[in-house]
CSV table of C-alpha atoms in Angstrom, one decimal:
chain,number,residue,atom,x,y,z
A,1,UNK,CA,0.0,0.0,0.0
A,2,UNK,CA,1.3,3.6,-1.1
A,3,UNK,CA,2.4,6.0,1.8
A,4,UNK,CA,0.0,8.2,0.2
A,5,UNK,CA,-2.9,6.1,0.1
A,6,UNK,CA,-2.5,4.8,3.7
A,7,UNK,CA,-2.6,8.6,5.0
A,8,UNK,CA,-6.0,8.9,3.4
A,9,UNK,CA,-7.1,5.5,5.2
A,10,UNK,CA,-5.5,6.8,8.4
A,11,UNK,CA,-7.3,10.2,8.3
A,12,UNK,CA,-10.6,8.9,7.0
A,13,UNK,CA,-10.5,6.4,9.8
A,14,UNK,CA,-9.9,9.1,12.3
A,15,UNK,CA,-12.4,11.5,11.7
A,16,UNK,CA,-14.9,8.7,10.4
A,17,UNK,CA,-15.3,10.0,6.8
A,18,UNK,CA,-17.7,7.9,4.2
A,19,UNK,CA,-14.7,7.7,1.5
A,20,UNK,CA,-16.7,8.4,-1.4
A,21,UNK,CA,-17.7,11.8,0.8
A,22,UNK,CA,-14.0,12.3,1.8
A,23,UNK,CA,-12.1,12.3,-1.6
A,24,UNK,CA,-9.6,15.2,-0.5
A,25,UNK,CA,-8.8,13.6,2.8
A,26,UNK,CA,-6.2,14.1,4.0
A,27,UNK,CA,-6.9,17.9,3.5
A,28,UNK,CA,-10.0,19.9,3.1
A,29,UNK,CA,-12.4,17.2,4.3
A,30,UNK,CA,-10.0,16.5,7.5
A,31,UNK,CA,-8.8,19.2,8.7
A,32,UNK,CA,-6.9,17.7,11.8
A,33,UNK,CA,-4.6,15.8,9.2
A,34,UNK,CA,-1.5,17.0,8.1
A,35,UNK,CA,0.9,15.3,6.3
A,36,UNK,CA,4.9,16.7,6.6
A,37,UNK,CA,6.9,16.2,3.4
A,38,UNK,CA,10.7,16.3,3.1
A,39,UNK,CA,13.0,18.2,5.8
A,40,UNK,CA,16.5,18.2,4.1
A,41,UNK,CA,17.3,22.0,4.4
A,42,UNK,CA,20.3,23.4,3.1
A,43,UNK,CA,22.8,24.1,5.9
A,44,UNK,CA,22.4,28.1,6.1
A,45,UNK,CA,18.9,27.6,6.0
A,46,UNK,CA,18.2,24.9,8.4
A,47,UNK,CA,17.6,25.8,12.1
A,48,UNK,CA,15.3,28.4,10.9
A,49,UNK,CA,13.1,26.1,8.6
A,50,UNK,CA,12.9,23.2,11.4
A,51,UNK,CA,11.6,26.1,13.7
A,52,UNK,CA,9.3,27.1,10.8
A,53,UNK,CA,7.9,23.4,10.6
A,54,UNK,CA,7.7,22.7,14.6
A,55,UNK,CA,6.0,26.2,14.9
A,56,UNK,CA,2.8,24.8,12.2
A,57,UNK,CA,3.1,21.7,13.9
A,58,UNK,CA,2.5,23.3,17.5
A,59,UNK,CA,-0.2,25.3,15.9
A,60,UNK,CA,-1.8,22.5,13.7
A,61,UNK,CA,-2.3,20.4,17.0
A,62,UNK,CA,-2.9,23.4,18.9
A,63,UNK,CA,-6.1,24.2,17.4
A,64,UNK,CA,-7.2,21.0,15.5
A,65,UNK,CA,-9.7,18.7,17.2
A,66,UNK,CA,-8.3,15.3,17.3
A,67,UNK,CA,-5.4,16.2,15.2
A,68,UNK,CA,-3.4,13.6,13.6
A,69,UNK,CA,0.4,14.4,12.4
A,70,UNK,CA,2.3,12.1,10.0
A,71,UNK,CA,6.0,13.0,9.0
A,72,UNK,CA,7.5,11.2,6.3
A,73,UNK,CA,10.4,9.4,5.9
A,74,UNK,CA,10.8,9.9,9.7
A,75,UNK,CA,13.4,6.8,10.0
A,76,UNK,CA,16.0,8.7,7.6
A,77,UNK,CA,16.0,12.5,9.7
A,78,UNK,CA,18.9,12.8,11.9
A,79,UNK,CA,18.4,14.2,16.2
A,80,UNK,CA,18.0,18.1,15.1
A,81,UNK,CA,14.8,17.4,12.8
């Protein structure tokens, strides 16, 4: 099963979405779900943009009911991401 498609199970399943109501879940019809692609930053740039992404993550789950945050590739990021 495709990372993709198991998102869309994961988030249907969470917020209990009919999936032939739910076609752009994860996203507009799941709100709580968000999906983190790809955090290999340039050296210059990186502290600031792994602040960027842990601020919209405090803020996703800060105000999302039930939120639900996948990161991908997770096994390959090193101690700082």
């Amino acid at each position: 099963v495709g990372k993709t498609f198991s998102h869309t199970l994961l988030s249907r399943a969470l917020y209990n979405k009919d999936p032939s109501s739910a076609v752009h879940c994860p996203g507009s019809d799941c709100m709580g779900a968000k999906v983190i692609y790809g955090l290999d930053f340039p050296a210059a740039e990186r502290s600031a943009q792994l602040e960027a992404v842990r601020n919209s993550i405090l803020e996703h789950v800060s105000w999302a009911h039930d939120p639900v945050v996948v990161i991908e590739e997770y096994d390959k990021l090193d101690c700082a991401a």
